[in-house]
Amino acid sequence: MAFQTWIAIFMIPLLILGMFGNLNLIYVTWKFKDLKNRNSYLVAAIAIFDFISEAYEWKKVIEIFLDKMIMRRVDCYHSIFIHCYTFNMSNVVMLFLGIDRFIALLLPVKYRTARTTPFIALAIGTGVIYSTAFATAGFIFSDDELIELCDQTMAYSPKIITIWNYTSVTIDLIVFVLNVIDYYLLRRAAKQRESRMFLIQMNV
């Protein structure tokens, strides 16, 4: 059995679980009032974009099973550019989710009084600009080179994929750093809470 076939088999349960999980995130955000906040809206937006991307991943699975993997780069990109677009949108919104959590921990009072809509609009707007730039470049620089597997990394031309890799890694690195900072802010807040509780008990 070809290596690509094993990949396709392995992808099937992951895609099913991923799509089911994302649908649940979207549903609970819409259903429950407690989740109608900035953080939950960003998570729901990521779930929507990821769900669309996962739906397009089924195309790759089917092409592997039907042995229809080899195609021209231009044909590949035209068939999955929406997948590329939503993947990039998800990446940018993930960055704003990290920023949102960082602000919530660093400036909790201001965070509670800040308006939700402008921040969500900024996150989506930035994602649209970023994703549209790569989508446009993808159409402009597509070529007739044959590629073995139609996915995002092969659909972009070599010049575009180099730039895309740098920007994606930069975004991921920023999100990682923000998460590390959030962890230490949470630990500091927990220690301060424990200290206050200890002082209260001592005074009692």
CSV table of C-alpha atoms in Angstrom, one decimal:
chain,number,residue,atom,x,y,z
A,1,MET,CA,0.0,0.0,0.0
A,2,ALA,CA,1.4,3.4,-1.0
A,3,PHE,CA,2.5,5.9,1.7
A,4,GLN,CA,-0.1,8.4,0.5
A,5,THR,CA,-2.9,5.8,1.0
A,6,TRP,CA,-1.8,5.3,4.6
A,7,ILE,CA,-1.9,9.1,5.1
A,8,ALA,CA,-5.4,9.2,3.7
A,9,ILE,CA,-6.6,6.4,6.0
A,10,PHE,CA,-5.0,8.1,9.0
A,11,MET,CA,-6.7,11.4,8.0
A,12,ILE,CA,-10.3,10.1,8.0
A,13,PRO,CA,-10.8,9.7,11.7
A,14,LEU,CA,-8.9,12.9,12.4
A,15,LEU,CA,-11.1,14.8,10.0
A,16,ILE,CA,-14.3,13.3,11.4
A,17,LEU,CA,-13.3,14.2,15.0
A,18,GLY,CA,-12.1,17.6,14.0
A,19,MET,CA,-15.3,18.6,12.1
A,20,PHE,CA,-17.5,17.2,14.9
A,21,GLY,CA,-15.5,19.1,17.5
A,22,ASN,CA,-15.7,22.4,15.5
A,23,LEU,CA,-19.4,22.0,14.9
A,24,ASN,CA,-19.9,21.6,18.7
A,25,LEU,CA,-17.8,24.7,19.4
A,26,ILE,CA,-19.9,26.7,16.9
A,27,TYR,CA,-23.2,25.3,18.4
A,28,VAL,CA,-22.4,25.9,22.1
A,29,THR,CA,-21.2,29.5,21.3
A,30,TRP,CA,-24.5,30.2,19.6
A,31,LYS,CA,-26.6,28.4,22.2
A,32,PHE,CA,-25.3,29.5,25.6
A,33,LYS,CA,-25.4,33.1,26.8
A,34,ASP,CA,-22.4,32.5,29.1
A,35,LEU,CA,-20.2,32.0,25.9
A,36,LYS,CA,-21.3,35.2,24.2
A,37,ASN,CA,-18.1,37.0,24.8
A,38,ARG,CA,-15.1,38.1,22.9
A,39,ASN,CA,-13.0,35.1,23.6
A,40,SER,CA,-15.7,32.6,22.7
A,41,TYR,CA,-16.6,34.5,19.5
A,42,LEU,CA,-12.9,34.3,18.4
A,43,VAL,CA,-12.9,30.6,19.2
A,44,ALA,CA,-16.1,30.1,17.2
A,45,ALA,CA,-14.6,32.0,14.3
A,46,ILE,CA,-11.6,29.7,14.3
A,47,ALA,CA,-13.9,26.7,14.4
A,48,ILE,CA,-15.8,27.9,11.4
A,49,PHE,CA,-12.6,28.5,9.3
A,50,ASP,CA,-11.2,25.2,10.5
A,51,PHE,CA,-14.4,23.4,9.6
A,52,ILE,CA,-14.2,24.7,6.0
A,53,SER,CA,-10.5,23.8,5.7
A,54,GLU,CA,-11.3,20.3,7.0
A,55,ALA,CA,-14.1,19.9,4.4
A,56,TYR,CA,-11.5,20.6,1.7
A,57,GLU,CA,-9.1,18.1,3.2
A,58,TRP,CA,-11.7,15.4,2.2
A,59,LYS,CA,-10.9,16.3,-1.4
A,60,LYS,CA,-7.3,15.3,-0.9
A,61,VAL,CA,-8.4,12.0,0.7
A,62,ILE,CA,-10.7,11.2,-2.2
A,63,GLU,CA,-8.0,12.1,-4.7
A,64,ILE,CA,-5.5,9.8,-3.0
A,65,PHE,CA,-7.9,6.8,-3.0
A,66,LEU,CA,-8.8,7.4,-6.7
A,67,ASP,CA,-5.1,7.9,-7.6
A,68,LYS,CA,-5.9,11.4,-9.0
A,69,MET,CA,-3.1,13.1,-7.1
A,70,ILE,CA,-0.9,14.4,-9.9
A,71,MET,CA,-2.2,17.7,-11.4
A,72,ARG,CA,-1.0,21.1,-12.6
A,73,ARG,CA,-0.3,23.6,-9.8
A,74,VAL,CA,-2.7,26.1,-11.3
A,75,ASP,CA,-5.5,23.5,-11.3
A,76,CYS,CA,-4.7,22.5,-7.8
A,77,TYR,CA,-4.8,26.1,-6.5
A,78,HIS,CA,-8.0,26.9,-8.3
A,79,SER,CA,-9.7,23.9,-6.6
A,80,ILE,CA,-8.5,24.6,-3.1
A,81,PHE,CA,-8.0,28.4,-2.9
A,82,ILE,CA,-10.9,28.7,-0.5
A,83,HIS,CA,-9.2,26.2,1.8
A,84,CYS,CA,-6.0,28.3,1.6
A,85,TYR,CA,-8.0,31.4,2.4
A,86,THR,CA,-9.8,30.0,5.4
A,87,PHE,CA,-6.6,28.4,6.8
A,88,ASN,CA,-4.9,31.8,6.7
A,89,MET,CA,-8.0,33.4,8.3
A,90,SER,CA,-7.9,30.9,11.1
A,91,ASN,CA,-4.2,31.6,11.6
A,92,VAL,CA,-4.7,35.3,12.0
A,93,VAL,CA,-7.8,35.0,14.3
A,94,MET,CA,-5.7,32.6,16.4
A,95,LEU,CA,-3.2,35.4,16.8
A,96,PHE,CA,-5.9,37.8,18.0
A,97,LEU,CA,-7.2,35.2,20.4
A,98,GLY,CA,-3.7,35.0,21.9
A,99,ILE,CA,-3.7,38.8,22.1
A,100,ASP,CA,-7.2,38.9,23.6
A,101,ARG,CA,-6.2,36.5,26.4
A,102,PHE,CA,-3.0,38.4,27.1
A,103,ILE,CA,-4.9,41.6,27.5
A,104,ALA,CA,-7.5,39.9,29.8
A,105,LEU,CA,-4.7,38.7,32.1
A,106,LEU,CA,-2.6,41.8,32.0
A,107,LEU,CA,-5.4,44.4,32.2
A,108,PRO,CA,-8.4,42.6,33.6
A,109,VAL,CA,-10.4,45.8,34.6
A,110,LYS,CA,-10.0,47.5,31.2
A,111,TYR,CA,-10.7,44.2,29.5
A,112,ARG,CA,-14.1,43.9,31.1
A,113,THR,CA,-15.1,47.3,30.0
A,114,ALA,CA,-13.7,47.1,26.5
A,115,ARG,CA,-16.2,46.7,23.6
A,116,THR,CA,-16.3,43.4,21.8
A,117,THR,CA,-17.3,44.4,18.3
A,118,PRO,CA,-14.3,46.6,17.3
A,119,PHE,CA,-11.9,43.9,18.4
A,120,ILE,CA,-13.7,41.2,16.5
A,121,ALA,CA,-13.9,43.4,13.5
A,122,LEU,CA,-10.2,44.2,13.7
A,123,ALA,CA,-9.4,40.4,13.9
A,124,ILE,CA,-11.6,39.5,11.0
A,125,GLY,CA,-10.5,42.6,8.9
A,126,THR,CA,-6.8,41.8,9.5
A,127,GLY,CA,-7.4,38.2,8.5
A,128,VAL,CA,-9.2,39.2,5.3
A,129,ILE,CA,-6.4,41.5,4.3
A,130,TYR,CA,-3.7,38.9,5.0
A,131,SER,CA,-5.7,36.0,3.4
A,132,THR,CA,-6.7,38.1,0.3
A,133,ALA,CA,-3.0,39.1,-0.3
A,134,PHE,CA,-2.0,35.5,-0.4
A,135,ALA,CA,-5.1,34.4,-2.4
A,136,THR,CA,-4.3,37.1,-5.0
A,137,ALA,CA,-0.6,36.2,-5.2
A,138,GLY,CA,-1.6,32.5,-5.5
A,139,PHE,CA,-3.7,33.2,-8.6
A,140,ILE,CA,-1.1,35.5,-10.2
A,141,PHE,CA,1.9,33.2,-9.7
A,142,SER,CA,0.3,29.8,-10.4
A,143,ASP,CA,2.1,27.8,-13.0
A,144,ASP,CA,1.7,24.6,-15.0
A,145,GLU,CA,4.2,22.6,-13.1
A,146,LEU,CA,2.9,19.1,-12.1
A,147,ILE,CA,2.6,18.5,-8.4
A,148,GLU,CA,2.2,15.1,-6.7
A,149,LEU,CA,-0.3,16.0,-4.1
A,150,CYS,CA,-2.8,18.9,-4.0
A,151,ASP,CA,-2.5,20.6,-0.7
A,152,GLN,CA,-1.7,24.2,0.5
A,153,THR,CA,2.0,23.8,0.6
A,154,MET,CA,2.1,22.5,-3.0
A,155,ALA,CA,-0.6,24.8,-4.4
A,156,TYR,CA,1.4,28.0,-3.8
A,157,SER,CA,4.3,28.7,-6.2
A,158,PRO,CA,7.9,28.3,-4.7
A,159,LYS,CA,8.2,32.1,-4.2
A,160,ILE,CA,4.8,32.4,-2.5
A,161,ILE,CA,5.3,29.4,-0.3
A,162,THR,CA,8.6,30.8,1.0
A,163,ILE,CA,6.9,34.1,2.1
A,164,TRP,CA,3.9,32.2,3.4
A,165,ASN,CA,6.1,29.9,5.5
A,166,TYR,CA,7.9,32.9,7.1
A,167,THR,CA,4.7,34.7,8.0
A,168,SER,CA,3.0,31.6,9.3
A,169,VAL,CA,6.0,30.7,11.5
A,170,THR,CA,6.1,34.3,12.7
A,171,ILE,CA,2.4,34.2,13.7
A,172,ASP,CA,2.8,30.8,15.4
A,173,LEU,CA,5.9,32.0,17.3
A,174,ILE,CA,4.0,35.1,18.5
A,175,VAL,CA,1.1,33.0,19.7
A,176,PHE,CA,3.5,30.6,21.5
A,177,VAL,CA,5.2,33.5,23.3
A,178,LEU,CA,1.9,35.0,24.3
A,179,ASN,CA,0.8,31.6,25.7
A,180,VAL,CA,4.0,31.3,27.7
A,181,ILE,CA,3.5,34.8,29.1
A,182,ASP,CA,-0.2,34.0,29.9
A,183,TYR,CA,1.0,30.9,31.8
A,184,TYR,CA,3.3,33.0,34.0
A,185,LEU,CA,0.6,35.7,34.5
A,186,LEU,CA,-1.8,33.0,35.6
A,187,ARG,CA,0.7,31.5,38.0
A,188,ARG,CA,1.5,35.0,39.5
A,189,ALA,CA,-2.2,35.7,39.9
A,190,ALA,CA,-2.8,32.4,41.6
A,191,LYS,CA,0.1,33.0,44.0
A,192,GLN,CA,-1.2,36.5,44.8
A,193,ARG,CA,-4.7,35.0,45.5
A,194,GLU,CA,-3.2,32.4,47.8
A,195,SER,CA,-1.2,35.1,49.6
A,196,ARG,CA,-4.4,37.2,50.1
A,197,MET,CA,-6.3,34.2,51.4
A,198,PHE,CA,-3.5,33.4,53.8
A,199,LEU,CA,-3.4,36.9,55.2
A,200,ILE,CA,-7.2,36.9,55.6
A,201,GLN,CA,-7.0,33.6,57.5
A,202,MET,CA,-4.2,35.0,59.7
A,203,ASN,CA,-6.2,38.1,60.6
A,204,VAL,CA,-9.3,36.0,61.4
